[in-house]
Structures are given as C-alpha cells and as structure tokens.
PDB file of C-alpha atoms in Angstrom:
ATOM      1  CA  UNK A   1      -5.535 -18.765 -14.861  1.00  0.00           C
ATOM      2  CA  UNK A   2      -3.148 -21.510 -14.033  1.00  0.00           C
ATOM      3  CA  UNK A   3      -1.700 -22.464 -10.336  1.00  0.00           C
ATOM      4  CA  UNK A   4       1.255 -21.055 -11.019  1.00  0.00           C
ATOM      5  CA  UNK A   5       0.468 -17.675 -12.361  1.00  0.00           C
ATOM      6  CA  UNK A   6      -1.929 -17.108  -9.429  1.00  0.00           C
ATOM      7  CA  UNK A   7       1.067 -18.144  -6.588  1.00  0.00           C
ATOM      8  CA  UNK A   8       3.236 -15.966  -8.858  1.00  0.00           C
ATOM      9  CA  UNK A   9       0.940 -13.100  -8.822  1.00  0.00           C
ATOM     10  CA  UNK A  10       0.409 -13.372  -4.894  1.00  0.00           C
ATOM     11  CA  UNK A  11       4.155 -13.086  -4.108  1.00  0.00           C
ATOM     12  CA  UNK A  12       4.314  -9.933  -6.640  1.00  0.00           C
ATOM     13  CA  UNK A  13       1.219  -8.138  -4.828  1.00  0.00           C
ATOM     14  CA  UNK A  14       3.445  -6.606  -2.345  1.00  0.00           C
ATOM     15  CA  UNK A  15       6.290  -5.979  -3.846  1.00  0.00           C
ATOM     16  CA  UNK A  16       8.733  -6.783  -6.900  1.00  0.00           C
ATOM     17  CA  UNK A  17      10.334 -10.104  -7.231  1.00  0.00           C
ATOM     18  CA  UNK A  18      13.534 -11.646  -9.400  1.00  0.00           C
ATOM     19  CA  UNK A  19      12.319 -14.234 -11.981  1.00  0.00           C
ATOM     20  CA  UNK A  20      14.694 -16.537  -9.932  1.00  0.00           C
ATOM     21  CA  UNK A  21      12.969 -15.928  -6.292  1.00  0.00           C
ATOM     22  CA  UNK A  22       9.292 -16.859  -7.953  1.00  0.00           C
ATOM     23  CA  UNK A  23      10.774 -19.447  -9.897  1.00  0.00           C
ATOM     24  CA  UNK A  24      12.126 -20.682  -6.742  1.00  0.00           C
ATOM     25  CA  UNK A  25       8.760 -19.973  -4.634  1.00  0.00           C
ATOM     26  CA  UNK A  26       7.014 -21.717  -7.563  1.00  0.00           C
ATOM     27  CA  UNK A  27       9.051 -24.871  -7.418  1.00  0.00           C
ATOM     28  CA  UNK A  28       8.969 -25.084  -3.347  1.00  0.00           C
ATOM     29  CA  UNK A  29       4.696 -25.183  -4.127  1.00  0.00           C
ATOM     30  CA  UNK A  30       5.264 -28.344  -6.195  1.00  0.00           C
ATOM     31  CA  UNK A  31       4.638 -26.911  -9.565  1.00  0.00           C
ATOM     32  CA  UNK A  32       6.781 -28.180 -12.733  1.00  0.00           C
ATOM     33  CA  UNK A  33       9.341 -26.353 -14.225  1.00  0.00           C
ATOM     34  CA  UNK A  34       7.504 -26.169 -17.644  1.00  0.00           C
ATOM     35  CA  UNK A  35       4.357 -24.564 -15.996  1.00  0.00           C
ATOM     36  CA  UNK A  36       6.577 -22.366 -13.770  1.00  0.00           C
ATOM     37  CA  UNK A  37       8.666 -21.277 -17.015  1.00  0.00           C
ATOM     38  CA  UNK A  38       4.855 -20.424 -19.202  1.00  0.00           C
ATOM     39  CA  UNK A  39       3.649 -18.536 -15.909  1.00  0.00           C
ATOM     40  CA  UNK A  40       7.023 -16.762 -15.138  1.00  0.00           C
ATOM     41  CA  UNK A  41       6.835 -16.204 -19.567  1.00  0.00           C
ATOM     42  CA  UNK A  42       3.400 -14.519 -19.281  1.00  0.00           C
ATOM     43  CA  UNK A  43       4.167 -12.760 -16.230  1.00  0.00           C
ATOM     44  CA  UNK A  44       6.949 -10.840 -17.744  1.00  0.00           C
ATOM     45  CA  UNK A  45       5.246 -10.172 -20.943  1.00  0.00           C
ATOM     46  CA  UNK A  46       2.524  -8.281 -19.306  1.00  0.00           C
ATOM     47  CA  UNK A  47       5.063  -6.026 -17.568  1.00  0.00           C
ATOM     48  CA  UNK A  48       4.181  -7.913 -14.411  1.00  0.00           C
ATOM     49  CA  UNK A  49       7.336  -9.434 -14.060  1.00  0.00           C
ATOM     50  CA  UNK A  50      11.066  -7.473 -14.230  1.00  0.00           C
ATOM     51  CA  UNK A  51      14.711  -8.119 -13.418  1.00  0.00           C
ATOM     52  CA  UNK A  52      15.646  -5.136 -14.478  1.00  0.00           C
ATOM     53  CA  UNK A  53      12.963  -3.198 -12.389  1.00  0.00           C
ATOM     54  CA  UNK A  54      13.108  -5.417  -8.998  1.00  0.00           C
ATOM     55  CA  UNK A  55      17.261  -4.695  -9.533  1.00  0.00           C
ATOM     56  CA  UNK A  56      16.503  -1.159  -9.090  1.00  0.00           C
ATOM     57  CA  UNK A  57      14.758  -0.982  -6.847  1.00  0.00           C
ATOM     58  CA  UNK A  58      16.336  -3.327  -4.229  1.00  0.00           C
ATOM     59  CA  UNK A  59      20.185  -1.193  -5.481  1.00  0.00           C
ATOM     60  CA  UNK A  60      18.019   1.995  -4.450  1.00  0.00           C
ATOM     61  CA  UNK A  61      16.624   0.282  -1.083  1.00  0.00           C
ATOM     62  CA  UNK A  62      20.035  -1.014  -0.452  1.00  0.00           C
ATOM     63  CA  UNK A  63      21.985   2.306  -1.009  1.00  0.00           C
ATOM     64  CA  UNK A  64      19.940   4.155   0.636  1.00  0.00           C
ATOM     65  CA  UNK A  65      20.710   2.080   3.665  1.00  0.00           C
ATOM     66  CA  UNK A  66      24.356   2.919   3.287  1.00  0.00           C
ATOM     67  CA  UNK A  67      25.196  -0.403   1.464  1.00  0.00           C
ATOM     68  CA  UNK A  68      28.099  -0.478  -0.544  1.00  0.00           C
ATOM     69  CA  UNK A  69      28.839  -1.301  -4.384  1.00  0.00           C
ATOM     70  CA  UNK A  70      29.947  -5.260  -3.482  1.00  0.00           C
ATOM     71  CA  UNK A  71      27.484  -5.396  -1.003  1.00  0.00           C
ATOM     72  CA  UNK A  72      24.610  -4.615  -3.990  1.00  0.00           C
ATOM     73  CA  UNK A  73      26.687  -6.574  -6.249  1.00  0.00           C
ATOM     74  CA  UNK A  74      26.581  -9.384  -4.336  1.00  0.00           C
ATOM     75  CA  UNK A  75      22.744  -8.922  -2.991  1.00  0.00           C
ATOM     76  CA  UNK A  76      21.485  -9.055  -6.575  1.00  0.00           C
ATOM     77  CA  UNK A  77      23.918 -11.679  -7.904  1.00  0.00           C
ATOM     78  CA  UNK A  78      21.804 -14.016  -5.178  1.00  0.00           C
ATOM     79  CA  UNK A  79      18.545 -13.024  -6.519  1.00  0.00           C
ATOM     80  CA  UNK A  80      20.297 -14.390 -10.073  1.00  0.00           C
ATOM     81  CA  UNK A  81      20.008 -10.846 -11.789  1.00  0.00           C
ATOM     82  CA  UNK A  82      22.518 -11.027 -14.813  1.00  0.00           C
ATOM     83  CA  UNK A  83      25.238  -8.800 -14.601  1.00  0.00           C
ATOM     84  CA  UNK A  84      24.634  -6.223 -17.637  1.00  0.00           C
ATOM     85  CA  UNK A  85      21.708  -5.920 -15.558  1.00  0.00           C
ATOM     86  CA  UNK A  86      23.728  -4.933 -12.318  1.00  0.00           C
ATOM     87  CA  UNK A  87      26.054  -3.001 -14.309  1.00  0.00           C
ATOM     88  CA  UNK A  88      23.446  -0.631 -15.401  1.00  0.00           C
ATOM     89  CA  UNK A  89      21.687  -0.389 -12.405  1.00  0.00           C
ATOM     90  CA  UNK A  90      25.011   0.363 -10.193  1.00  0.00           C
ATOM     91  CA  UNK A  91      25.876   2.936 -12.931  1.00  0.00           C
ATOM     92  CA  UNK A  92      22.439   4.694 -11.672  1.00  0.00           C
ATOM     93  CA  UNK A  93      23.016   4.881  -8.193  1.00  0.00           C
ATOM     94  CA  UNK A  94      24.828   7.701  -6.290  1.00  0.00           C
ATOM     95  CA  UNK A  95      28.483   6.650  -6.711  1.00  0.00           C
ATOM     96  CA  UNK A  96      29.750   4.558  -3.897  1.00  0.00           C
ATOM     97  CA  UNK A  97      32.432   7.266  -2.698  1.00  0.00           C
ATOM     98  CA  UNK A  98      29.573   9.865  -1.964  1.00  0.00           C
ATOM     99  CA  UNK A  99      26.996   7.144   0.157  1.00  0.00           C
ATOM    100  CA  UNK A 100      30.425   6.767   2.365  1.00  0.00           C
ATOM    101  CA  UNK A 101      30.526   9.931   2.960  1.00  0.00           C
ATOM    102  CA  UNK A 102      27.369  10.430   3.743  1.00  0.00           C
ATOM    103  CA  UNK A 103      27.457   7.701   6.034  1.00  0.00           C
ATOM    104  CA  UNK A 104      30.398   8.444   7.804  1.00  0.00           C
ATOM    105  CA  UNK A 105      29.074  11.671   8.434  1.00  0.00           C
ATOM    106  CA  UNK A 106      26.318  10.321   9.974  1.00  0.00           C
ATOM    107  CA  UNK A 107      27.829   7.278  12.460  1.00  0.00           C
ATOM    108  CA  UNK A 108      29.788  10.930  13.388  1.00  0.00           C
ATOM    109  CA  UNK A 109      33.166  10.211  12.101  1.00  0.00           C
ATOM    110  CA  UNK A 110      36.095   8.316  13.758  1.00  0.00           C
ATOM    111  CA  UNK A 111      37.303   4.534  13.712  1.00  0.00           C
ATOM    112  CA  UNK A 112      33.114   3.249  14.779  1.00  0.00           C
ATOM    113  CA  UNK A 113      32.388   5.113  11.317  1.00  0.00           C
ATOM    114  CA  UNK A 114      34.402   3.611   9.263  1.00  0.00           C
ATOM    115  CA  UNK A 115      34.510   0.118  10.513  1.00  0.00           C
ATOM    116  CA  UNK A 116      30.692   0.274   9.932  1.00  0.00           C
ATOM    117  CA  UNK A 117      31.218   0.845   6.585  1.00  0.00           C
ATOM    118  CA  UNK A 118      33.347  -1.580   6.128  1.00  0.00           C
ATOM    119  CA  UNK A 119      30.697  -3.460   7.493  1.00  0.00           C
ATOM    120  CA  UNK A 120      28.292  -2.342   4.884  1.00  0.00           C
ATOM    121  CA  UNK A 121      31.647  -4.081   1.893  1.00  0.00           C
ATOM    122  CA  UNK A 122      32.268  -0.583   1.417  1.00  0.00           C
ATOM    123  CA  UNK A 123      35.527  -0.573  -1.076  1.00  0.00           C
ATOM    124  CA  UNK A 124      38.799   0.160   0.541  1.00  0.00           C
ATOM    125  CA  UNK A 125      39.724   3.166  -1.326  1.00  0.00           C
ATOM    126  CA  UNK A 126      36.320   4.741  -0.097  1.00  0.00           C
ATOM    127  CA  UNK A 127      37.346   3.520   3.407  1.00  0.00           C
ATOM    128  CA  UNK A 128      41.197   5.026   3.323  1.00  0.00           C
ATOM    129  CA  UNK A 129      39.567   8.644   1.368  1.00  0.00           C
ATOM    130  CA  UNK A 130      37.518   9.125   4.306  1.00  0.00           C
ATOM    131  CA  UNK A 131      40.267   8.107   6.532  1.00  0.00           C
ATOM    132  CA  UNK A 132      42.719  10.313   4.843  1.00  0.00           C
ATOM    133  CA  UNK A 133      40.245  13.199   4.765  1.00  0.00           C
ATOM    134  CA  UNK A 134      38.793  13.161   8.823  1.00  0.00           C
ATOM    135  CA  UNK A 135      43.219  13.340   9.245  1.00  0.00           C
ATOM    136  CA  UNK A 136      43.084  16.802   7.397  1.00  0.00           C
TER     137      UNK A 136
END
C-alpha cells in the first residue's frame, strides 16, 4: 500500500472527507500529485472515497444545526463538491423555510430569533415569512 493511500485512509477513519480536503491533506504531506490522484482513484473505487456521500452528510450535519440553504451552499462549494452534486443533496434536505421555523421557534421568537437566522445566511424571504407570521 502506497504513502498516500495509507495518509488517505487515516484521515477517512473518523469520518468522511471531500476528494479535495485529502487531496489537499495529501499534498501538505509532500506527496506528488500523480500518486495523490492513483490513491485518491483507488480510494473512490473501493467505495472508500465519496463526494456525493461526505456532501450529505455534512448538508444533514449542517441543517440540523439550523444552517441555511447559502450557508450549505457555500460550506460544500469550499470543500470543492460540484454543484449537481449540491443540487441534489439540497433537494434532500428539509426545505429551508421549515428549518427557519423550527429555529425561530426555538431562539423563542422575536427580533434575537430572527437575526440569528440571518446569522445562520438564512434567505430573506424565510426571514420576512417568519416576520410576517410572529405579526399575525
């Protein structure tokens, strides 16, 4: 087993990993980009290695934590996820509208509430519903 596939498979023991943030990892160790490529290659062939399944999970993590859509957008766009990827993955999650809810109804309402969504890049249309409906 190569250098490369054996720092790659360290940094996935814990948890999932972009291609990009092991590539990245890899390249910090000193290893070449044509070993780090072949490891990263193999990796992902044996199912060890996913975009689309880090993606998930770090949208779920991140929702659940009352992030909202741009936020994730963003998050994954930095881990270099491609964005059919994020697309699919954002069309899984709870839609953004219902996680500010949720939120707001936690922080207990009010101006704090919502300015802690907004906080979270919750979209202003989910900001002014929720504003709009705590008026009613």
């Amino acid at each position: 087993m190569s250098e490369a596939t054996e720092l790659a498979l360290r940094a996935l023991r814990h948890r999932d990993r972009s291609r990009r943030d092991l590539d990245r990892r890899l390249e910090r160790a000193g290893i070449a980009a044509d070993e780090r490529e072949e490891a990263l290659d193999g990796l992902a062939e044996a199912g060890l290695l996913s975009d689309a399944r880090f993606a998930q999970s770090r949208a779920r993590a991140l929702a659940d934590r009352f992030a909202g859509d741009e936020l994730i957008r963003r998050e994954l766009g930095q881990h270099g996820i491609e964005r059919e990827v994020v697309a699919d993955v954002m069309a899984e999650l709870q839609p953004e509208a219902e996680r500010a809810q949720r939120g707001f109804a936690k922080r207990g309402g009010g101006g704090k509430a919502l300015r802690w969504l907004a906080a979270k890049s919750f979209s202003a249309e989910s900001l002014e519903r929720l504003s709009a409906d705590s008026l009613h």
